[in-house]
Coordinates of N, CA and C in Angstrom, one line a residue:
M3 N -2.5 20.4 -12.3 CA -3.2 20.8 -11.0 C -4.6 20.2 -11.0
S4 N -5.1 20.0 -9.8 CA -6.5 19.6 -9.6 C -7.5 20.7 -10.0
V5 N -8.6 20.2 -10.4 CA -9.7 21.2 -10.8 C -10.6 21.4 -9.6
V6 N -10.9 22.7 -9.3 CA -11.8 23.0 -8.2 C -13.0 23.8 -8.8
A7 N -14.2 23.4 -8.3 CA -15.4 24.1 -8.8 C -16.3 24.2 -7.6
V8 N -17.2 25.2 -7.5 CA -18.1 25.4 -6.4 C -19.5 25.2 -7.0
A9 N -20.3 24.2 -6.5 CA -21.6 24.0 -7.0 C -22.6 24.8 -6.2
G10 N -23.9 24.6 -6.4 CA -24.9 25.4 -5.8 C -25.0 25.2 -4.3
A11 N -25.7 26.1 -3.6 CA -25.8 25.9 -2.1 C -26.7 24.7 -1.8
F12 N -26.5 24.2 -0.6 CA -27.4 23.1 -0.1 C -27.7 23.4 1.3
P13 N -28.8 22.7 1.9 CA -29.4 23.2 3.1 C -28.7 22.9 4.4
Q14 N -27.6 22.1 4.4 CA -27.0 21.8 5.7 C -26.3 23.0 6.2
A15 N -26.1 23.0 7.6 CA -25.5 24.2 8.2 C -24.0 24.3 7.8
G16 N -23.4 23.2 7.6 CA -21.9 23.3 7.2 C -21.8 23.2 5.7
S17 N -20.5 22.8 5.3 CA -20.2 22.7 3.9 C -20.0 21.2 3.6
R18 N -19.8 20.9 2.3 CA -19.5 19.6 1.9 C -18.5 19.5 0.8
M19 N -17.6 18.5 0.8 CA -16.7 18.4 -0.3 C -16.9 17.0 -0.9
T20 N -17.0 17.1 -2.3 CA -17.2 15.8 -3.0 C -16.2 15.8 -4.2
G21 N -16.0 14.7 -4.8 CA -15.1 14.7 -5.9 C -14.6 13.3 -6.2
R22 N -13.4 13.2 -6.8 CA -12.8 11.9 -7.2 C -11.3 12.0 -6.8
V23 N -10.7 10.8 -6.6 CA -9.3 10.7 -6.4 C -8.8 9.9 -7.6
V24 N -7.8 10.5 -8.3 CA -7.3 9.8 -9.5 C -5.8 9.8 -9.5
D25 N -5.2 8.9 -10.4 CA -3.8 8.8 -10.6 C -3.4 10.0 -11.5
K26 N -2.5 10.8 -11.1 CA -2.1 12.0 -11.9 C -1.6 11.6 -13.3
S27 N -0.8 10.6 -13.4 CA -0.1 10.2 -14.6 C -1.1 9.5 -15.6
S28 N -2.0 8.7 -15.1 CA -2.9 8.0 -16.0 C -4.3 8.4 -16.0
G29 N -4.7 9.2 -15.0 CA -6.1 9.6 -14.9 C -7.1 8.5 -14.4
Q30 N -6.6 7.4 -14.1 CA -7.4 6.3 -13.6 C -7.9 6.5 -12.1
P31 N -9.1 6.1 -11.8 CA -9.6 6.3 -10.4 C -8.8 5.5 -9.4
I32 N -8.7 6.0 -8.2 CA -8.0 5.3 -7.1 C -9.1 4.9 -6.1
A33 N -9.3 3.6 -5.9 CA -10.2 3.1 -4.9 C -9.6 3.0 -3.5
A34 N -10.5 3.2 -2.5 CA -10.0 3.0 -1.1 C -9.0 4.0 -0.7
A35 N -9.0 5.2 -1.3 CA -8.1 6.3 -0.8 C -8.8 6.9 0.4
E36 N -8.0 7.2 1.4 CA -8.5 7.8 2.6 C -8.4 9.3 2.5
I37 N -9.5 10.1 2.7 CA -9.5 11.5 2.8 C -9.8 11.9 4.2
L38 N -8.7 12.4 5.0 CA -8.8 12.6 6.4 C -8.8 14.1 6.7
R39 N -9.7 14.7 7.4 CA -9.7 16.1 7.9 C -8.8 16.1 9.1
V40 N -7.7 16.8 9.1 CA -6.7 16.8 10.1 C -7.3 17.3 11.5
T41 N -8.1 18.4 11.4 CA -8.5 19.0 12.6 C -9.3 18.1 13.6
D42 N -10.2 17.3 13.0 CA -11.0 16.5 13.9 C -10.8 15.0 13.6
T43 N -9.9 14.6 12.7 CA -9.5 13.2 12.3 C -10.7 12.4 11.7
R44 N -11.7 13.1 11.3 CA -12.8 12.4 10.6 C -12.2 12.0 9.2
S45 N -12.7 10.9 8.6 CA -12.2 10.5 7.3 C -13.3 9.8 6.5
V46 N -13.1 9.8 5.2 CA -14.0 9.0 4.3 C -13.0 8.3 3.3
N47 N -13.6 7.3 2.6 CA -12.8 6.6 1.6 C -13.5 6.6 0.3
S48 N -12.6 6.7 -0.8 CA -13.2 6.7 -2.1 C -13.7 5.3 -2.5
D49 N -14.7 5.3 -3.4 CA -15.3 4.1 -3.9 C -14.5 3.5 -5.1
S50 N -15.0 2.5 -5.7 CA -14.2 1.8 -6.8 C -14.0 2.7 -8.0
A51 N -14.8 3.8 -8.1 CA -14.7 4.7 -9.2 C -13.9 6.0 -8.8
G52 N -13.3 5.9 -7.5 CA -12.5 7.0 -7.0 C -13.4 8.1 -6.4
R53 N -14.7 8.0 -6.4 CA -15.6 9.0 -5.9 C -15.6 9.0 -4.4
F54 N -15.8 10.2 -3.8 CA -16.0 10.4 -2.4 C -16.9 11.5 -2.1
T55 N -17.5 11.5 -0.9 CA -18.3 12.6 -0.3 C -17.8 12.8 1.1
F56 N -17.4 14.0 1.5 CA -17.1 14.4 2.8 C -18.1 15.4 3.4
P57 N -19.1 14.9 4.2 CA -20.2 15.7 4.6 C -19.9 16.5 5.9
A58 N -20.7 17.5 6.1 CA -20.7 18.3 7.4 C -19.4 18.8 7.7
V59 N -18.7 19.5 6.8 CA -17.4 20.2 7.1 C -17.7 21.6 7.5
P60 N -17.2 22.1 8.7 CA -17.4 23.4 9.1 C -16.9 24.4 8.0
P61 N -17.6 25.4 7.7 CA -17.1 26.4 6.6 C -15.8 27.0 7.1
G62 N -15.0 27.4 6.1 CA -13.7 28.1 6.4 C -12.6 27.2 5.9
T63 N -11.4 27.4 6.5 CA -10.2 26.7 6.1 C -10.1 25.4 6.8
S64 N -9.9 24.3 6.0 CA -9.6 23.0 6.6 C -8.4 22.4 5.9
Q65 N -7.7 21.6 6.7 CA -6.5 20.8 6.1 C -6.9 19.4 6.0
F66 N -6.6 18.8 4.8 CA -6.9 17.4 4.6 C -5.7 16.6 4.3
L67 N -5.6 15.4 4.6 CA -4.5 14.5 4.3 C -5.1 13.3 3.5
I68 N -4.5 13.1 2.3 CA -5.0 12.1 1.4 C -4.0 11.0 1.3
R69 N -4.4 9.7 1.6 CA -3.5 8.6 1.6 C -4.1 7.4 0.8
A70 N -3.2 6.8 0.1 CA -3.6 5.6 -0.7 C -2.4 4.7 -0.8
A71 N -2.7 3.3 -0.9 CA -1.6 2.4 -1.0 C -0.8 2.7 -2.2
H72 N 0.6 2.7 -2.1 CA 1.5 2.8 -3.2 C 1.6 4.2 -3.7
F73 N 1.0 5.2 -3.0 CA 1.1 6.6 -3.4 C 1.7 7.4 -2.2
P74 N 2.5 8.5 -2.5 CA 2.9 9.4 -1.5 C 1.7 10.1 -0.9
E75 N 1.7 10.5 0.4 CA 0.7 11.3 1.0 C 0.6 12.7 0.3
L76 N -0.6 13.2 0.4 CA -0.8 14.6 -0.2 C -1.6 15.4 0.9
R77 N -1.1 16.6 1.2 CA -1.7 17.5 2.1 C -2.4 18.6 1.3
L78 N -3.6 19.0 1.7 CA -4.3 20.1 1.0 C -4.9 21.0 2.1
I79 N -4.8 22.3 1.9 CA -5.4 23.3 2.7 C -6.5 24.0 1.8
L80 N -7.8 23.8 2.2 CA -8.9 24.2 1.3 C -9.8 25.2 2.1
D81 N -10.4 26.1 1.3 CA -11.3 27.1 1.9 C -12.7 26.7 1.4
L82 N -13.5 26.2 2.3 CA -14.9 25.8 2.0 C -15.9 26.8 2.3
P83 N -16.7 27.3 1.2 CA -17.7 28.3 1.5 C -18.8 27.8 2.3
A84 N -19.4 28.6 3.1 CA -20.5 28.2 4.0 C -21.7 27.8 3.3
G85 N -22.2 26.6 3.6 CA -23.5 26.1 3.1 C -23.4 25.8 1.6
Q86 N -22.2 25.5 1.1 CA -22.0 25.1 -0.3 C -21.2 23.8 -0.4
E87 N -21.2 23.3 -1.7 CA -20.5 22.1 -2.0 C -19.2 22.4 -2.8
L88 N -18.1 22.0 -2.3 CA -16.8 22.1 -3.0 C -16.5 20.8 -3.8
V89 N -16.4 20.9 -5.1 CA -16.1 19.7 -5.9 C -14.6 19.7 -6.3
R90 N -13.9 18.7 -5.9 CA -12.4 18.7 -6.1 C -12.0 17.3 -6.7
V91 N -11.2 17.4 -7.7 CA -10.5 16.3 -8.3 C -9.1 16.2 -7.6
I92 N -8.8 15.2 -6.9 CA -7.6 15.1 -6.1 C -6.6 14.1 -6.9
E93 N -5.4 14.6 -7.3 CA -4.5 13.8 -8.0 C -3.4 13.3 -7.2
L94 N -3.1 12.0 -7.1 CA -2.0 11.5 -6.4 C -1.0 11.0 -7.5
D95 N 0.3 11.2 -7.2 CA 1.4 11.0 -8.2 C 2.0 9.6 -8.0
S96 N 1.6 8.6 -8.9 CA 2.1 7.3 -8.8 C 3.5 7.2 -9.2
T97 N 4.0 8.1 -10.1 CA 5.4 8.1 -10.6 C 6.3 8.3 -9.4
A98 N 6.0 9.2 -8.5 CA 6.8 9.5 -7.3 C 6.9 8.2 -6.5
A99 N 5.8 7.5 -6.3 CA 5.9 6.2 -5.5 C 6.8 5.2 -6.2
G100 N 6.7 5.2 -7.6 CA 7.6 4.2 -8.3 C 9.0 4.5 -8.1
R101 N 9.4 5.8 -8.1 CA 10.8 6.2 -7.9 C 11.3 5.8 -6.5
S102 N 10.4 6.0 -5.5 CA 10.8 5.7 -4.2 C 11.0 4.2 -3.9
S103 N 10.4 3.4 -4.8 CA 10.5 1.9 -4.5 C 11.5 1.3 -5.5
Q104 N 12.2 2.1 -6.3 CA 13.2 1.5 -7.2 C 14.3 0.9 -6.5
A105 N 14.7 -0.3 -6.9 CA 15.8 -1.0 -6.3 C 17.2 -0.3 -6.7
L106 N 18.0 -0.1 -5.7 CA 19.3 0.5 -6.0 C 20.4 -0.4 -5.6
G107 N 21.6 -0.3 -6.2 CA 22.7 -1.0 -5.8 C 23.4 -0.6 -4.6
P108 N 24.3 -1.3 -4.0 CA 24.9 -0.9 -2.7 C 25.8 0.3 -3.0
V109 N 25.8 1.2 -1.9 CA 26.6 2.4 -2.0 C 27.5 2.5 -0.8
I110 N 28.8 2.8 -1.0 CA 29.7 2.9 0.1 C 29.8 4.4 0.5
V111 N 29.5 4.7 1.7 CA 29.4 6.1 2.1 C 30.7 6.4 2.8
T112 N 31.4 7.5 2.3 CA 32.7 7.9 2.9 C 32.6 9.3 3.4
A113 N 31.6 10.1 3.0 CA 31.5 11.4 3.5 C 30.8 11.5 4.9
P114 N 31.1 12.5 5.7 CA 30.4 12.6 7.0 C 28.9 12.7 6.8
A115 N 28.1 12.2 7.8 CA 26.7 12.3 7.7 C 26.2 13.7 7.8
P116 N 25.2 14.1 7.0 CA 24.6 15.5 7.1 C 24.0 15.7 8.5
P117 N 23.9 17.0 8.9 CA 23.3 17.2 10.2 C 21.9 16.8 10.2
P118 N 21.4 16.3 11.4 CA 20.0 15.8 11.4 C 19.0 16.9 11.1
V119 N 17.9 16.5 10.5 CA 16.8 17.5 10.2 C 15.7 17.2 11.1
S120 N 15.1 18.3 11.7 CA 14.0 18.2 12.6 C 12.8 17.5 11.9
Y121 N 12.2 16.5 12.6 CA 11.1 15.7 12.0 C 10.0 16.7 11.5
R122 N 9.8 17.8 12.3 CA 8.7 18.7 11.9 C 9.0 19.4 10.6
L123 N 10.3 19.5 10.2 CA 10.6 20.3 9.0 C 10.8 19.4 7.8
L124 N 10.3 18.2 7.8 CA 10.4 17.3 6.7 C 9.7 17.9 5.4
D125 N 8.5 18.4 5.7 CA 7.8 19.0 4.5 C 8.5 20.3 4.0
F126 N 9.1 21.1 4.9 CA 9.9 22.2 4.5 C 11.0 21.8 3.6
E127 N 11.8 20.7 4.0 CA 12.9 20.3 3.2 C 12.4 19.7 1.9
R128 N 11.3 18.9 1.9 CA 10.8 18.3 0.7 C 10.4 19.4 -0.3
R129 N 9.8 20.5 0.1 CA 9.4 21.5 -0.8 C 10.6 22.3 -1.3
R130 N 11.6 22.5 -0.4 CA 12.8 23.2 -0.8 C 13.5 22.6 -1.9
K131 N 13.4 21.2 -2.0 CA 14.1 20.5 -3.1 C 13.4 20.7 -4.4
T132 N 12.2 21.2 -4.5 CA 11.5 21.3 -5.7 C 12.0 22.5 -6.5
G133 N 12.6 23.5 -5.8 CA 13.0 24.7 -6.5 C 12.0 25.8 -6.7
R134 N 10.8 25.5 -6.3 CA 9.7 26.5 -6.3 C 9.6 27.2 -5.0
G135 N 9.5 28.5 -5.1 CA 9.4 29.3 -3.8 C 10.8 29.7 -3.4
Q136 N 10.8 30.4 -2.2 CA 12.1 30.8 -1.6 C 12.1 30.4 -0.2
Y137 N 13.3 30.1 0.4 CA 13.3 29.4 1.7 C 14.4 30.0 2.5
L138 N 14.1 30.2 3.8 CA 15.1 30.7 4.8 C 15.2 29.8 5.9
T139 N 16.4 29.3 6.3 CA 16.6 28.5 7.5 C 16.8 29.4 8.7
E140 N 16.9 28.8 9.8 CA 17.2 29.6 11.0 C 18.5 30.3 10.9
D141 N 19.5 29.6 10.4 CA 20.8 30.2 10.2 C 20.8 31.4 9.2
D142 N 20.0 31.3 8.2 CA 19.8 32.5 7.2 C 19.2 33.7 8.0
I143 N 18.2 33.4 8.8 CA 17.5 34.5 9.5 C 18.5 35.2 10.5
V144 N 19.2 34.3 11.2 CA 20.2 34.9 12.2 C 21.3 35.7 11.5
R145 N 21.8 35.2 10.4 CA 22.8 36.0 9.7 C 22.3 37.3 9.1
S146 N 21.0 37.3 8.8 CA 20.5 38.6 8.2 C 20.4 39.7 9.2
G147 N 20.4 39.3 10.5 CA 20.2 40.3 11.6 C 18.8 40.9 11.6
A148 N 17.8 40.2 11.1 CA 16.4 40.7 11.0 C 15.9 40.8 12.4
M149 N 15.1 41.9 12.6 CA 14.5 42.2 13.9 C 13.1 41.8 13.9
N150 N 12.5 41.5 12.8 CA 11.1 41.0 12.7 C 10.9 40.2 11.4
L151 N 9.7 39.6 11.2 CA 9.5 38.9 10.0 C 9.6 39.7 8.8
Q152 N 9.1 40.9 8.8 CA 9.2 41.8 7.6 C 10.7 42.0 7.2
D153 N 11.6 42.2 8.2 CA 13.0 42.4 7.9 C 13.5 41.1 7.2
A154 N 13.1 40.0 7.7 CA 13.7 38.7 7.2 C 13.3 38.4 5.7
V155 N 12.1 38.8 5.3 CA 11.7 38.4 3.9 C 11.5 39.5 2.9
R156 N 11.6 40.8 3.3 CA 11.3 41.8 2.4 C 12.4 42.0 1.3
T157 N 13.6 41.4 1.5 CA 14.6 41.5 0.5 C 14.6 40.4 -0.4
L158 N 13.7 39.4 -0.3 CA 13.5 38.3 -1.2 C 12.9 38.8 -2.5
R159 N 13.2 38.0 -3.5 CA 12.7 38.4 -4.9 C 11.2 38.4 -4.9
G160 N 10.6 39.4 -5.4 CA 9.1 39.5 -5.6 C 8.4 39.9 -4.4
V161 N 9.1 40.3 -3.3 CA 8.4 40.7 -2.1 C 8.6 42.2 -1.8
T162 N 7.5 42.9 -1.5 CA 7.7 44.3 -1.2 C 6.8 44.7 0.1
E163 N 6.9 45.9 0.5 CA 6.0 46.4 1.6 C 5.0 47.4 1.1
E164 N 3.9 47.4 1.7 CA 2.8 48.4 1.4 C 2.5 49.1 2.7
C165 N 2.7 50.4 2.7 CA 2.6 51.1 4.0 C 1.4 52.1 3.9
A166 N 0.7 52.2 5.0 CA -0.4 53.2 5.2 C 0.1 54.2 6.2
G167 N 0.6 55.4 5.6 CA 1.2 56.3 6.5 C 2.6 55.9 6.9
T168 N 3.0 56.2 8.0 CA 4.4 55.9 8.5 C 4.4 54.9 9.6
L169 N 3.2 54.4 10.1 CA 3.1 53.6 11.3 C 2.9 52.2 11.0
R170 N 2.2 51.9 9.9 CA 1.8 50.5 9.6 C 2.2 50.0 8.2
C171 N 3.1 49.0 8.1 CA 3.5 48.5 6.8 C 3.2 47.0 6.8
V172 N 2.7 46.5 5.7 CA 2.4 45.1 5.5 C 3.2 44.5 4.3
L173 N 3.5 43.2 4.3 CA 4.1 42.6 3.2 C 3.1 42.4 2.1
R174 N 3.6 42.5 0.9 CA 2.8 42.2 -0.3 C 3.7 41.7 -1.4
M175 N 3.2 40.8 -2.2 CA 3.9 40.2 -3.3 C 3.8 41.2 -4.5
V176 N 4.9 41.4 -5.2 CA 4.9 42.3 -6.3 C 3.9 42.0 -7.4
R177 N 3.7 40.7 -7.6 CA 2.8 40.3 -8.7 C 1.3 40.3 -8.3
A178 N 1.1 40.5 -7.0 CA -0.3 40.5 -6.5 C -1.0 41.8 -6.8
P179 N -2.3 41.9 -6.9 CA -3.0 43.1 -7.0 C -2.8 44.0 -5.8
A180 N -3.0 45.3 -5.9 CA -2.9 46.3 -4.8 C -3.8 45.9 -3.7
H181 N -3.2 46.0 -2.4 CA -3.9 45.7 -1.2 C -4.3 44.2 -1.0
C182 N -3.7 43.4 -1.8 CA -3.9 41.9 -1.7 C -2.8 41.3 -0.9
Q183 N -3.1 41.0 0.3 CA -2.0 40.5 1.2 C -1.9 39.0 1.2
P184 N -0.7 38.4 1.4 CA -0.5 37.0 1.3 C -1.2 36.3 2.5
D185 N -1.5 35.0 2.3 CA -1.9 34.1 3.4 C -0.7 33.7 4.3
Y186 N -0.9 33.6 5.6 CA 0.2 33.2 6.5 C -0.2 31.8 7.1
V187 N 0.7 30.8 6.9 CA 0.5 29.5 7.4 C 1.6 29.3 8.5
V188 N 1.1 29.1 9.8 CA 2.0 29.0 10.9 C 1.9 27.6 11.4
D189 N 3.0 26.9 11.4 CA 3.1 25.5 11.9 C 1.9 24.7 11.3
E190 N 1.7 24.8 9.9 CA 0.8 24.0 9.2 C -0.7 24.4 9.4
R191 N -0.9 25.6 10.0 CA -2.3 26.1 10.1 C -2.4 27.5 9.6
L192 N -3.4 27.8 8.8 CA -3.7 29.1 8.3 C -3.9 30.1 9.5
N193 N -3.2 31.2 9.6 CA -3.3 32.1 10.7 C -2.9 33.5 10.2
N194 N -3.9 34.2 9.6 CA -3.6 35.5 9.1 C -3.7 36.6 10.1
D195 N -4.1 36.3 11.4 CA -4.1 37.2 12.4 C -2.8 37.3 13.1
F196 N -2.3 36.2 13.6 CA -1.0 36.1 14.3 C 0.2 36.1 13.4
G197 N 0.0 35.4 12.2 CA 1.1 35.2 11.3 C 2.1 36.3 11.1
P198 N 1.5 37.5 10.6 CA 2.4 38.6 10.3 C 3.2 39.1 11.5
Y199 N 2.8 38.8 12.7 CA 3.4 39.4 13.9 C 4.2 38.3 14.7
T200 N 4.5 37.1 14.0 CA 5.2 36.1 14.7 C 6.6 36.6 15.1
P201 N 7.0 36.6 16.4 CA 8.3 37.1 16.8 C 9.4 36.3 16.0
V202 N 10.4 37.1 15.5 CA 11.4 36.5 14.6 C 12.3 35.5 15.4
R203 N 12.4 35.8 16.7 CA 13.2 34.9 17.6 C 12.6 33.5 17.7
D204 N 11.3 33.4 17.4 CA 10.6 32.1 17.5 C 10.6 31.3 16.2
I205 N 11.1 31.9 15.2 CA 11.0 31.3 13.8 C 12.2 30.5 13.5
V206 N 12.0 29.2 13.0 CA 13.2 28.4 12.7 C 13.2 28.1 11.2
A207 N 12.2 28.5 10.4 CA 12.2 28.4 9.0 C 11.1 29.2 8.4
I208 N 11.3 29.6 7.1 CA 10.3 30.4 6.4 C 10.2 29.9 5.0
E209 N 9.0 29.8 4.4 CA 8.8 29.6 3.0 C 8.0 30.7 2.4
V210 N 8.4 31.2 1.2 CA 7.8 32.4 0.6 C 7.4 32.0 -0.8
Y211 N 6.1 32.1 -1.2 CA 5.6 31.8 -2.5 C 4.9 33.0 -3.0
T212 N 5.4 33.6 -4.1 CA 5.0 34.9 -4.5 C 3.8 34.9 -5.5
G213 N 3.3 33.8 -5.9 CA 2.1 33.8 -6.8 C 1.6 32.4 -7.1
P214 N 0.5 32.3 -7.8 CA -0.1 31.0 -8.0 C 0.8 30.0 -8.7
S215 N 1.7 30.4 -9.5 CA 2.6 29.4 -10.2 C 3.6 28.8 -9.2
D216 N 3.8 29.5 -8.1 CA 4.8 29.0 -7.1 C 4.1 28.2 -6.0
V217 N 2.8 28.5 -5.7 CA 2.2 27.9 -4.5 C 2.0 26.4 -4.6
P218 N 2.5 25.6 -3.7 CA 2.2 24.2 -3.7 C 0.7 23.9 -3.5
G219 N 0.3 22.7 -4.0 CA -1.1 22.3 -3.9 C -1.7 22.3 -2.5
E220 N -0.8 22.0 -1.5 CA -1.4 21.9 -0.2 C -1.7 23.3 0.4
F221 N -1.2 24.4 -0.2 CA -1.5 25.7 0.3 C -2.4 26.5 -0.7
A222 N -2.9 25.8 -1.8 CA -3.7 26.5 -2.7 C -5.1 26.8 -2.1
G223 N -5.6 27.9 -2.5 CA -6.9 28.4 -2.0 C -7.4 29.6 -2.8
R224 N -8.5 30.2 -2.3 CA -9.1 31.3 -3.1 C -8.1 32.5 -3.1
S225 N -7.3 32.7 -2.1 CA -6.4 33.8 -2.0 C -4.9 33.5 -2.4
A226 N -4.7 32.3 -3.0 CA -3.3 32.0 -3.3 C -2.7 32.9 -4.3
G227 N -3.5 33.6 -5.1 CA -3.0 34.6 -6.0 C -2.2 35.8 -5.3
C228 N -2.5 35.9 -4.0 CA -1.8 37.0 -3.3 C -0.5 36.5 -2.7
G229 N -0.2 35.2 -2.9 CA 1.0 34.7 -2.3 C 0.8 34.0 -1.0
V230 N 1.8 33.2 -0.5 CA 1.7 32.5 0.7 C 3.0 32.6 1.5
I231 N 3.0 32.9 2.8 CA 4.2 32.9 3.6 C 4.0 31.8 4.7
V232 N 4.9 30.8 4.6 CA 4.8 29.7 5.6 C 5.8 29.8 6.6
I233 N 5.4 29.8 7.9 CA 6.3 30.0 9.0 C 6.3 28.8 9.9
W234 N 7.5 28.4 10.3 CA 7.7 27.3 11.2 C 8.4 27.8 12.5
T235 N 7.8 27.5 13.6 CA 8.3 28.1 14.9 C 8.8 26.9 15.7
R236 N 9.7 27.3 16.7 CA 10.3 26.3 17.5 C 9.4 25.7 18.5
S237 N 8.3 26.4 18.8 CA 7.3 25.9 19.8 C 6.1 25.3 19.2
G238 N 6.1 25.0 17.8 CA 5.0 24.4 17.2 C 4.7 23.0 17.6
P239 N 3.5 22.5 17.3 CA 3.2 21.1 17.8 C 4.0 20.1 17.0
P240 N 4.3 19.0 17.6 CA 5.1 17.9 16.9 C 4.3 17.4 15.7
R241 N 5.0 17.0 14.7 CA 4.4 16.5 13.5 C 3.8 15.1 13.9
R242 N 2.5 14.9 13.4 CA 1.8 13.7 13.8 C 2.3 12.5 12.9
R243 N 2.7 11.4 13.6 CA 3.2 10.3 12.8 C 2.0 9.5 12.3
N244 N 2.2 8.9 11.1 CA 1.1 8.1 10.5 C 0.8 6.8 11.3
P245 N -0.5 6.5 11.5 CA -0.8 5.2 12.2 C -0.3 4.0 11.4
D246 N 0.1 3.0 12.2 CA 0.5 1.7 11.5 C -0.6 1.1 10.8

């Protein structure tokens, strides 16, 4: 995993992120890697030693996209403290890129083609193949007869409900400390206000990560220890295609 540290405060109104981009397998610096803040499409590039500085970032949660030649893209959701500097070592996996470019012999396909996957759910499908976390498709949700999000996920391993009286119950991960509620990411954006109340009829996929050992790097943050619930809705924005 990448190493995260918070340095001392500095006088700018916003926050700042600095660090290095390196090859995960060799530890070598990656030059000319692009670090793009998705919200406002501002970007910086790493120098020959892999170092970068991303200035004037509004405090709070930001999503970044890291791209470099011959490496798979990496998405990160980070929580930047107000008026401070976040130091981050970003690791890109060159071995995955090597596997994707390996030459293969011809294959004769005789089985029927699998059903098409929504372009928006490519990240969902990619993470589902890792075996980390728990995943529900729209068919799973419909078959369960769930009336709300809580109904859909509370039977999953490591998920429970915490109730205050009889009127209000919230989801909590069994391994999380008491009163520590998970982060909700709705259509790739952190949304802890609306997330728990997303109408189940609008949901087409759910990812549940019950603790730090399950949470993918793109969803890691200060509260990842409380777990993360990722919700995909049918009305979410289309996935942005990479520029040529």
